[in-house]
Short mmCIF file of C-alpha atoms in Angstrom, two decimals:
data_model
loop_
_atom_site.label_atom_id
_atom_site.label_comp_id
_atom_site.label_asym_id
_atom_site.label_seq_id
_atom_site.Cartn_x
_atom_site.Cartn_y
_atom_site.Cartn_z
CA UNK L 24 -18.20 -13.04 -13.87
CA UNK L 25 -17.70 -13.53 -9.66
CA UNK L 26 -15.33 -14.49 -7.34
CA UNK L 27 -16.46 -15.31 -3.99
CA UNK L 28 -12.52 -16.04 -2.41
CA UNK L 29 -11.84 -18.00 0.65
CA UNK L 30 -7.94 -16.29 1.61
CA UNK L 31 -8.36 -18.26 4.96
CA UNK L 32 -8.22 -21.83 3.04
CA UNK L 33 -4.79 -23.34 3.31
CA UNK L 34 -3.50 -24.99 0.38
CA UNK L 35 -0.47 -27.41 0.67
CA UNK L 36 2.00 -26.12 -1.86
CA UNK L 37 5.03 -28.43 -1.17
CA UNK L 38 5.78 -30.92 -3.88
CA UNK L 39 4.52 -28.76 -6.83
CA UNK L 40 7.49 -27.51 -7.79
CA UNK L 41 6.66 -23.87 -5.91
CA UNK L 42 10.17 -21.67 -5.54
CA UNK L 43 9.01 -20.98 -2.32
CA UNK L 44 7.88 -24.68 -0.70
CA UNK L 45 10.54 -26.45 -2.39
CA UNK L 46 14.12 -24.41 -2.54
CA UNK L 47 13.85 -24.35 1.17
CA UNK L 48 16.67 -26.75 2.19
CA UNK L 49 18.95 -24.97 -0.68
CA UNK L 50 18.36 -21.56 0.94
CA UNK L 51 17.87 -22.00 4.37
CA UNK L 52 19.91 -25.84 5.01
CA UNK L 53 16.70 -27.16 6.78
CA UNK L 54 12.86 -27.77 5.58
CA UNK L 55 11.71 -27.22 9.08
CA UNK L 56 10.45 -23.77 7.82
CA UNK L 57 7.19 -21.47 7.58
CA UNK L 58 8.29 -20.21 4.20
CA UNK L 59 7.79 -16.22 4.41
CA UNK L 60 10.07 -15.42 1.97
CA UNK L 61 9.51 -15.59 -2.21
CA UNK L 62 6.77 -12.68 -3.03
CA UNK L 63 4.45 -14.67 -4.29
CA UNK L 64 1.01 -15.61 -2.04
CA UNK L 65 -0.45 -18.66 -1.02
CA UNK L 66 -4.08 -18.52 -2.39
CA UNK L 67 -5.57 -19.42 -4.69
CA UNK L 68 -5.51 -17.99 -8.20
CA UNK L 69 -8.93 -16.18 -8.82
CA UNK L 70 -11.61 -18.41 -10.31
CA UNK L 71 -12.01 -15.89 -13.25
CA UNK L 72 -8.35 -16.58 -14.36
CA UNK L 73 -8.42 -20.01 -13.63
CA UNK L 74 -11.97 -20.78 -15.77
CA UNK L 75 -10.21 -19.06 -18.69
CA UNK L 76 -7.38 -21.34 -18.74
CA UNK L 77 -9.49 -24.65 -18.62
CA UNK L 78 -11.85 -23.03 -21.05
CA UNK L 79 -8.92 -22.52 -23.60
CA UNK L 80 -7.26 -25.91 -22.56
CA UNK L 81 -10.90 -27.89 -23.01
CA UNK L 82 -10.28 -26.38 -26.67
CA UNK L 83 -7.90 -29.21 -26.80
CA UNK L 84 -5.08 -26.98 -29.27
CA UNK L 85 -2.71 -24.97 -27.69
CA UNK L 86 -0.67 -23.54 -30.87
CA UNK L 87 0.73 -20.30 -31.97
CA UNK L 88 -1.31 -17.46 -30.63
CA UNK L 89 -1.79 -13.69 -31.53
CA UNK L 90 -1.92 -11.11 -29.14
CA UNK L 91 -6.39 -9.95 -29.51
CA UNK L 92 -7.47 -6.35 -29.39
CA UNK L 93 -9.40 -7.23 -25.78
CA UNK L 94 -6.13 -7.96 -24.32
CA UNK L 95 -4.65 -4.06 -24.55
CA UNK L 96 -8.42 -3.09 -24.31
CA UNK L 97 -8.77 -4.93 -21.09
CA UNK L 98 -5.16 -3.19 -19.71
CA UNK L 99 -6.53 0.35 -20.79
CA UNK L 100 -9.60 -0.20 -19.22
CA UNK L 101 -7.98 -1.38 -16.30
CA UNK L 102 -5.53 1.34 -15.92
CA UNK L 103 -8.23 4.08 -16.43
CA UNK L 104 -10.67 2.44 -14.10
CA UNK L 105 -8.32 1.58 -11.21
CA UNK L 106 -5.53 4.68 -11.95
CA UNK L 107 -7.20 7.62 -13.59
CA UNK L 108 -4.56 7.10 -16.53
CA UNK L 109 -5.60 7.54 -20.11
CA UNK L 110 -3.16 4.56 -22.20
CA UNK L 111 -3.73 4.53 -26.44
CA UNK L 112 -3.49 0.51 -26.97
CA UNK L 113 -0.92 1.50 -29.23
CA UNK L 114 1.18 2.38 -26.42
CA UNK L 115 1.82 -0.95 -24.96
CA UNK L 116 3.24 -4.33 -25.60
CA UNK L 117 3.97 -7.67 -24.13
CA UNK L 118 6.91 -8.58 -22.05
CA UNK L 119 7.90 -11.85 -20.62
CA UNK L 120 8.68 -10.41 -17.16
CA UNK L 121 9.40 -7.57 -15.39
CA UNK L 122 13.00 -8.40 -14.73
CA UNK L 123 13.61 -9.27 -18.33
CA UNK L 124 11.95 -5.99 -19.03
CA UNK L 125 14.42 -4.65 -16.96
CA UNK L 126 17.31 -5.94 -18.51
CA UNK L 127 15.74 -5.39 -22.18
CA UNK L 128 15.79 -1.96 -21.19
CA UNK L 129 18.97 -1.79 -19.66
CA UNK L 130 20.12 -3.26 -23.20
CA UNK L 131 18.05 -1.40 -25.55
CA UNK L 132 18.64 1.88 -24.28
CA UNK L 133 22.33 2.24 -22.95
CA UNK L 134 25.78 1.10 -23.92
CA UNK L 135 28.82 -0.92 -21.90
CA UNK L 136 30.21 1.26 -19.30
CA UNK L 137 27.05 3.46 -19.30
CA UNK L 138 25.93 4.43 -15.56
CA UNK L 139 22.69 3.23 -14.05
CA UNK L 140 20.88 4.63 -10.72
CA UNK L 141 18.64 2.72 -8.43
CA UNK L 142 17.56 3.29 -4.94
CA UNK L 143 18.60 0.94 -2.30
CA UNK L 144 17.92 -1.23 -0.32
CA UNK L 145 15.90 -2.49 -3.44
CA UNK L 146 15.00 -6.07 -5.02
CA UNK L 147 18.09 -7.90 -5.32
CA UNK L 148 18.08 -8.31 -9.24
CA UNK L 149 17.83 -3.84 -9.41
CA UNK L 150 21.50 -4.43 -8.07
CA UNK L 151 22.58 -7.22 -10.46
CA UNK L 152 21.04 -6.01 -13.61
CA UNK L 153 23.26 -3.18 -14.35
CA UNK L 154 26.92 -5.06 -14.11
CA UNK L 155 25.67 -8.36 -15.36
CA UNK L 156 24.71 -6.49 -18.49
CA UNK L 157 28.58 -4.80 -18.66
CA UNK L 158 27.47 -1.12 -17.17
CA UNK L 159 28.05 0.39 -13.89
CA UNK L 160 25.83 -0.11 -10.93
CA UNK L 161 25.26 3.25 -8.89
CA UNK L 162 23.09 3.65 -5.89
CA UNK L 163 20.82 6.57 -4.10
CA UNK L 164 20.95 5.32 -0.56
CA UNK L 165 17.22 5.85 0.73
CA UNK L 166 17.05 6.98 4.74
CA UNK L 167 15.03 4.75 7.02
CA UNK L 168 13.26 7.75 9.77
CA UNK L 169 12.33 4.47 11.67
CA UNK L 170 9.08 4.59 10.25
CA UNK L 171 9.14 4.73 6.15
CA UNK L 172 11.88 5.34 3.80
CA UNK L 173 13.02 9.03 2.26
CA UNK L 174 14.22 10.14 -0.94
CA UNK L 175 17.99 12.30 -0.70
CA UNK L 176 16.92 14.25 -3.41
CA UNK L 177 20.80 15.73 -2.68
CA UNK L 178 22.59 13.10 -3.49
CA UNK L 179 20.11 11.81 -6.36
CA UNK L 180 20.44 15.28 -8.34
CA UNK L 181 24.52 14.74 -7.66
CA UNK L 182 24.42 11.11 -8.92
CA UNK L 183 22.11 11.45 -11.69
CA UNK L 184 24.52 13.95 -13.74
CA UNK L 185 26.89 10.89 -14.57
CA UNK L 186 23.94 7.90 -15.17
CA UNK L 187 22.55 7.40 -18.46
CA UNK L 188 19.22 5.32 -17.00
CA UNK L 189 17.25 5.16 -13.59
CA UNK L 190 15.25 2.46 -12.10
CA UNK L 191 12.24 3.41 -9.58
CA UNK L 192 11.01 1.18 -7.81
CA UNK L 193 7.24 2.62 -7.46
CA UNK L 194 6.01 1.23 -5.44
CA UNK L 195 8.94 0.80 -3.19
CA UNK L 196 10.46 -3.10 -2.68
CA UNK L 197 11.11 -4.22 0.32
CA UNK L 198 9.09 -0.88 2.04
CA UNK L 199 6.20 -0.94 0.55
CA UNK L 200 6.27 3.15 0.44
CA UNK L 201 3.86 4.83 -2.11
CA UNK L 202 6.26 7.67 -3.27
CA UNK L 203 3.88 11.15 -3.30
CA UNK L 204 3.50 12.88 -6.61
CA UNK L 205 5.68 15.47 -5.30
CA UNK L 206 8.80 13.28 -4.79
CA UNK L 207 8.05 11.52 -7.75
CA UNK L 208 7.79 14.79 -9.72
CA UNK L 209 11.16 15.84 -8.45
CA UNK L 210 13.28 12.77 -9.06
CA UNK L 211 12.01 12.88 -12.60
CA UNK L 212 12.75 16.96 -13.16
CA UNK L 213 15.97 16.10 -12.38
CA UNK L 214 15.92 12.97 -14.60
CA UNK L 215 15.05 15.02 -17.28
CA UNK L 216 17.13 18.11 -16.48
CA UNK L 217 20.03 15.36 -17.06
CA UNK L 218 18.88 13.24 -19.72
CA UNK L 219 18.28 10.18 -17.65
CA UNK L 220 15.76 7.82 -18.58
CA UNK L 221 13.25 6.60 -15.92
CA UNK L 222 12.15 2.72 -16.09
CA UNK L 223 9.50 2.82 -13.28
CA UNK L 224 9.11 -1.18 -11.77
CA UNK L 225 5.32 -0.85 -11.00
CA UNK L 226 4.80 -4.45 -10.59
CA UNK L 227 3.22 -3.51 -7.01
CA UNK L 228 1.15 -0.51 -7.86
CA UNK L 229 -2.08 -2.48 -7.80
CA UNK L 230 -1.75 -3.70 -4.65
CA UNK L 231 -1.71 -0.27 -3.02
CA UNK L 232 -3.56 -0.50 0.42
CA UNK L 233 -6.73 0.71 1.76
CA UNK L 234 -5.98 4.74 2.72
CA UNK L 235 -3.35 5.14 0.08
CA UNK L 236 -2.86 6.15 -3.34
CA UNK L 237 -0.36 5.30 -5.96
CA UNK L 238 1.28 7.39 -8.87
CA UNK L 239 2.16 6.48 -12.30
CA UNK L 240 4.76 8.84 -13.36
CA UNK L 241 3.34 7.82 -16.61
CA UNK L 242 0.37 9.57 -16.25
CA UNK L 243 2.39 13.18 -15.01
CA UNK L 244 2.66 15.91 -17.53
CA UNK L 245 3.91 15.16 -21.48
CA UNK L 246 7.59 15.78 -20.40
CA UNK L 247 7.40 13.57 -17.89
CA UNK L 248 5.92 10.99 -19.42
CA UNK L 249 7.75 11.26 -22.46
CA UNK L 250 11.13 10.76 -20.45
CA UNK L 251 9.25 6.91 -18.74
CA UNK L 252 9.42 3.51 -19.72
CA UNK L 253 6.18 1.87 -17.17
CA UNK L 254 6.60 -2.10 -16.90
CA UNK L 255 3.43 -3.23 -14.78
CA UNK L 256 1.90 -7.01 -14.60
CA UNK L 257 -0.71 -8.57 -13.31
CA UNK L 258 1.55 -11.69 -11.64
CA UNK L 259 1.84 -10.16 -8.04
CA UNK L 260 -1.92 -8.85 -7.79
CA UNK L 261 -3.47 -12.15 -9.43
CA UNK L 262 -1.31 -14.33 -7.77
CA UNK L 263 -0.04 -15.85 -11.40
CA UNK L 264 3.67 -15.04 -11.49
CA UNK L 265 4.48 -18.53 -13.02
CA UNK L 266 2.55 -17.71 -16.39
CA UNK L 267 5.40 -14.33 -16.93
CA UNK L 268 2.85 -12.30 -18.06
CA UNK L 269 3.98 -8.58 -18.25
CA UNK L 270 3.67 -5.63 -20.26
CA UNK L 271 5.34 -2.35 -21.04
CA UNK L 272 3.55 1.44 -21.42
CA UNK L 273 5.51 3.85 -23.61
CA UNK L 274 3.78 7.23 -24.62
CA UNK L 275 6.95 8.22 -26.48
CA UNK L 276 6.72 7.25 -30.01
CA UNK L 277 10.78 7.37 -30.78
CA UNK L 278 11.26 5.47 -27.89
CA UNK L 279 8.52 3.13 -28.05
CA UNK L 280 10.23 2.15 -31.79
CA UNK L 281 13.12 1.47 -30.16
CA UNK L 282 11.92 -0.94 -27.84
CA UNK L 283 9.71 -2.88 -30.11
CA UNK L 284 12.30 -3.11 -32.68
CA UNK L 285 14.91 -4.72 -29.84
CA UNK L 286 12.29 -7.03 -28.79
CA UNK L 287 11.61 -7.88 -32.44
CA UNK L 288 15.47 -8.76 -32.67
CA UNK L 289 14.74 -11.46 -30.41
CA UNK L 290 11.38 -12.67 -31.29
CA UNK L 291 10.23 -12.06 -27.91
CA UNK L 292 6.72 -9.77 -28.81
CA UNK L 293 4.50 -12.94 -29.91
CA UNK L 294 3.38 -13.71 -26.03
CA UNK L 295 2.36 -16.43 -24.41
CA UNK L 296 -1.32 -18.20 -24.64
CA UNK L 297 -1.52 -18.89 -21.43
CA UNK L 298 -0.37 -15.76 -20.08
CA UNK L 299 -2.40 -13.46 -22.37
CA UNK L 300 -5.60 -15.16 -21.42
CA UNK L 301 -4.47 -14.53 -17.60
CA UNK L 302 -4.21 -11.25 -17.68
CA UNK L 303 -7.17 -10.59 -19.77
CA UNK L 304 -9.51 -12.11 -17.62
CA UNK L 305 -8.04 -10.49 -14.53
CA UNK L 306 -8.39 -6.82 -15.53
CA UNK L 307 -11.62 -7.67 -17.01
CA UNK L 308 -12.96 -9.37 -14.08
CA UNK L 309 -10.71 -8.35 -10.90
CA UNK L 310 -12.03 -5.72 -9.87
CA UNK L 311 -14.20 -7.10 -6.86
CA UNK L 312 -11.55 -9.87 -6.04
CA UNK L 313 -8.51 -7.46 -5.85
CA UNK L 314 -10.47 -5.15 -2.95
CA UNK L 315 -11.23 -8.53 -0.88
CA UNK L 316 -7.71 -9.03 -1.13
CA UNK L 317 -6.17 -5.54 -0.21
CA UNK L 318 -8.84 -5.84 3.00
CA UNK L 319 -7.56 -9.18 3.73
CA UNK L 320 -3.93 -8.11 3.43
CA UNK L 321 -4.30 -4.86 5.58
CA UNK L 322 -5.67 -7.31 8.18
CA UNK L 323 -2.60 -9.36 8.27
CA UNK L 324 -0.52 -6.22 8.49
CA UNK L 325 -1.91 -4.71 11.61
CA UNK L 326 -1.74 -8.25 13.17
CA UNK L 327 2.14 -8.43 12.43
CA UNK L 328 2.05 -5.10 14.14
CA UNK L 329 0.20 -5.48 16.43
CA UNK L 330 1.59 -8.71 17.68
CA UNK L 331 5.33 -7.01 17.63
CA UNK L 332 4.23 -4.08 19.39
CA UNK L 333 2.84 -5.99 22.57
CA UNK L 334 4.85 -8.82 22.55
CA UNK L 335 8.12 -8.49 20.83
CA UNK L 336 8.66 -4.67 21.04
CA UNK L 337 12.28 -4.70 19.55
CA UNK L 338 11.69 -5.46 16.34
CA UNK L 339 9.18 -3.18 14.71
CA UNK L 340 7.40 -3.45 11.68
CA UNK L 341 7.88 -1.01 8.72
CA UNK L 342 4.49 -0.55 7.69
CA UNK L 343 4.07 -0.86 4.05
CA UNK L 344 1.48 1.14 1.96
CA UNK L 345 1.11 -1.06 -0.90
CA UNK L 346 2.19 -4.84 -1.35
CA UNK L 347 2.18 -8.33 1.14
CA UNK L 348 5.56 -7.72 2.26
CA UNK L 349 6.89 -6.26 5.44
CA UNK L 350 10.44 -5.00 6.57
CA UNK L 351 11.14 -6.10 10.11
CA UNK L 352 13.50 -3.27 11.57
CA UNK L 353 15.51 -6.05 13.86
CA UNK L 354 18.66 -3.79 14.54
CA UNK L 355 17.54 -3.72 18.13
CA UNK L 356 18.51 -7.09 18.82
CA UNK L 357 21.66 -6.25 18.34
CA UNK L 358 22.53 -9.49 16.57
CA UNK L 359 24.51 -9.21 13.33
CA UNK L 360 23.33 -10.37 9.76
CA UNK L 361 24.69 -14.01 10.22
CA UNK L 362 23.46 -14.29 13.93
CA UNK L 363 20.16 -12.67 13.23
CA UNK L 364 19.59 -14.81 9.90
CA UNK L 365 20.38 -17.97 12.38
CA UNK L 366 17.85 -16.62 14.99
CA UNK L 367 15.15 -16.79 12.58
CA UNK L 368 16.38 -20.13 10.63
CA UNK L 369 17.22 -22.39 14.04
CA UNK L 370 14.67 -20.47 16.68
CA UNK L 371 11.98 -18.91 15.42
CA UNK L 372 11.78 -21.48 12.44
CA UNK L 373 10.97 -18.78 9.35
CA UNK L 374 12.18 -18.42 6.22
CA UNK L 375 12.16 -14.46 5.36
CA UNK L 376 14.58 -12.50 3.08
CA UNK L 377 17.59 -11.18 4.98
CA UNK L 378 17.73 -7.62 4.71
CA UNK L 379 21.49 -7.04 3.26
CA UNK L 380 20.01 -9.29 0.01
CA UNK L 381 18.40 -5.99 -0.93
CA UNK L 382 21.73 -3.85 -0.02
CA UNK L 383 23.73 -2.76 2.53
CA UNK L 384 21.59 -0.29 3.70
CA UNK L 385 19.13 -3.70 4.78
CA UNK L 386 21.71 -4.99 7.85
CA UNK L 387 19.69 -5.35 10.50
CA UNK L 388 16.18 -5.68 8.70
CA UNK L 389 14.47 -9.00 7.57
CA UNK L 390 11.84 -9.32 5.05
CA UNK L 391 8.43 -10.86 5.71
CA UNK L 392 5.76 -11.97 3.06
CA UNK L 393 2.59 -11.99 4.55
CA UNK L 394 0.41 -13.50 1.57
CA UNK L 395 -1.16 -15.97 3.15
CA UNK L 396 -3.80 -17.14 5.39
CA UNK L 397 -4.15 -15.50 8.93
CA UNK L 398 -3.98 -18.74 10.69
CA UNK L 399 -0.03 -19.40 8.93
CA UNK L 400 0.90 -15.85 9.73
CA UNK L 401 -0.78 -16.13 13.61
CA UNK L 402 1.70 -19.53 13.74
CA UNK L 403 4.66 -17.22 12.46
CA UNK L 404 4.52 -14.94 14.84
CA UNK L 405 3.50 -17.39 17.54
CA UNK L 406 6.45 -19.14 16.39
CA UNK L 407 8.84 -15.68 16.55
CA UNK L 408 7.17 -14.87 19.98
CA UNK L 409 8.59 -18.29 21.66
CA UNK L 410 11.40 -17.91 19.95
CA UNK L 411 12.24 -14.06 21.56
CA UNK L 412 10.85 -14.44 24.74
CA UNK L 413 13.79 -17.43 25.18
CA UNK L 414 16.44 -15.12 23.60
CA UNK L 415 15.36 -11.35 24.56
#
């Protein structure tokens, strides 16, 4: 099965209920927006995914569904074809989400009070999961060199002797930074050398970019591994967040039990139709579609760049190595969070994520999605140019 995609057709989203086209006047007070902001892209679903859905719905029953064999086989495949990681079937299991995988975890495997670690600046609910579920929230600031984001291993080792879980963002959201095998090594020795679980957010990890390469720690040594809870999807990379499809990879048998057994409690390990189908045919089939994309993405990337570079040469782009979403270092404007929020709202007419939702290590930065087709980013940054050449 083929997919021959067109990422440079537009298709009018507003009025179909999208979170993106149709929260705007609740977030930003004004519809008069390029929306930029919700990580989720404007094209097109792949045909594959799409063909399997009608196929099932032209079946005319939609009822109670198992979870088949070729689902796990198709993830397995998948993860051995595109990662190099070797995954038993037995080893996985569906989730609705990746955030209710997060906070399944959270519940599972720690008590009230209990201490968890994330990274910041990070996706908002990594800093709302922890005290919403009754435990403490504590962060590893990571350092901005201008250019990507670093690990202080210093303060992670000192942090991680009082946490009970941590939650690595791999790849990295809102940077887009592929974390090396060495850093991702270290942070889980010390993990281990202080009983901390890892729950590595990989939701990303398929949309690395051309010229880089992604790490499970998963797929590390049988310590390592044995000490991670993996929570991948194919909802960012196939464009089908709305069906919740997810899944979990857990090598370590006791813990695996665990896990299964909570989600049991709760009758939430049947799945969905609609989303097993999804995913099926997208690791089965994506193969050729996902590299068109990554090309197409990398594209947009160096045009955001470039275009900032040469025209707008205060705010610089953080250049991410995997994902659609880019970190606008705006700190040179000198314009604080409200003012710089209003300069993109009431000037430059955009919608992007302001950078202290992620933390407060994000003042100053914005975030832009750039999943779309070239001609809506070229209008957003036409858009921002106008709007900085009559401010800066």
């Amino acid at each position: 099965m083929t997919s021959n995609p067109d990422f440079n057709r537009p298709i009018d989203r507003r009025n179909s209920n999208s979170y993106k086209h149709d929260r705007l006047r609740e977030e930003f007070g004004t519809t008069d927006l390029l929306p930029m902001w919700v990580a989720d892209m404007d094209f097109a679903s792949p045909d594959f995914v799409l063909e399997a859905i009608r196929e099932r719905c032209d079946h005319g029953v939609l009822g109670y569904t198992l979870i088949p064999k070729t689902w796990s086989d198709a993830i397995t495949n998948w993860l051995y074809r595109r990662h190099g990681w070797t995954v038993e079937a037995t080893q996985l299991g569906f989730i609705p989400g990746i955030v209710s995988g997060l906070a399944l975890t959270i519940q599972c495997f720690t008590q009230p009070g209990d201490k968890i670690l994330v990274q910041s600046p990070v996706y908002p609910p990594f800093l709302h999961l922890p005290t919403n579920n009754d435990r403490e929230l504590v962060t590893n600031p990571l350092v901005y060199d201008g250019h990507q984001f670093q690990i202080d291993f210093d303060d992670f080792e000192r942090k991680a002797a009082d946490c009970k879980l941590f939650i690595l963002c791999n790849p990295h959201n809102p940077g887009g930074r592929v974390w090396t095998v060495n850093e991702l090594e270290r942070l889980c020795e010390i993990c281990i050398r202080n009983g901390v679980l890892i729950v590595s957010d990989e939701i990303h990890i398929d949309l690395t970019l051309p010229g880089h390469t992604s790490h499970s720690p998963g797929s590390f040594t049988p310590e390592i591994a044995s000490q991670v809870i993996t929570l991948m999807a194919p909802s960012k990379t196939f464009n089908i967040p709305g069906l919740s499809s997810s899944f979990y990879v857990i090598q370590n048998d006791r813990l695996r039990k665990q896990f299964k057994a909570y989600l049991d409690k709760a009758e939430l390990g049947m799945g969905n139709l609609f989303a097993i189908l999804a995913a099926q045919a997208a690791f089965e089939h994506g193969d050729a579609w996902l590299d068109q994309l990554l090309t197409y993405l990398a594209n947009n990337i160096a045009y955001v760049d470039n275009t900032l570079k040469t025209d707008m040469p205060l705010i610089k782009a953080c250049i991410p190595q995997a994902s659609y979403l880019i970190w606008l270092d705006c700190r040179e404007l000198e314009l604080d969070d409200e003012a710089l929020k209003t300069f993109f709202i009431k000037e430059a007419k955009l919608g992007l994520n302001p950078g202290p939702s992620f933390g407060i290590e994000g003042t100053g930065f914005m975030r832009m999605n750039i999943g779309c087709p070239k001609a809506t980013v070229e209008l957003a940054m036409n858009q921002l140019k106008t709007a900085y050449q009559a401010r800066f």
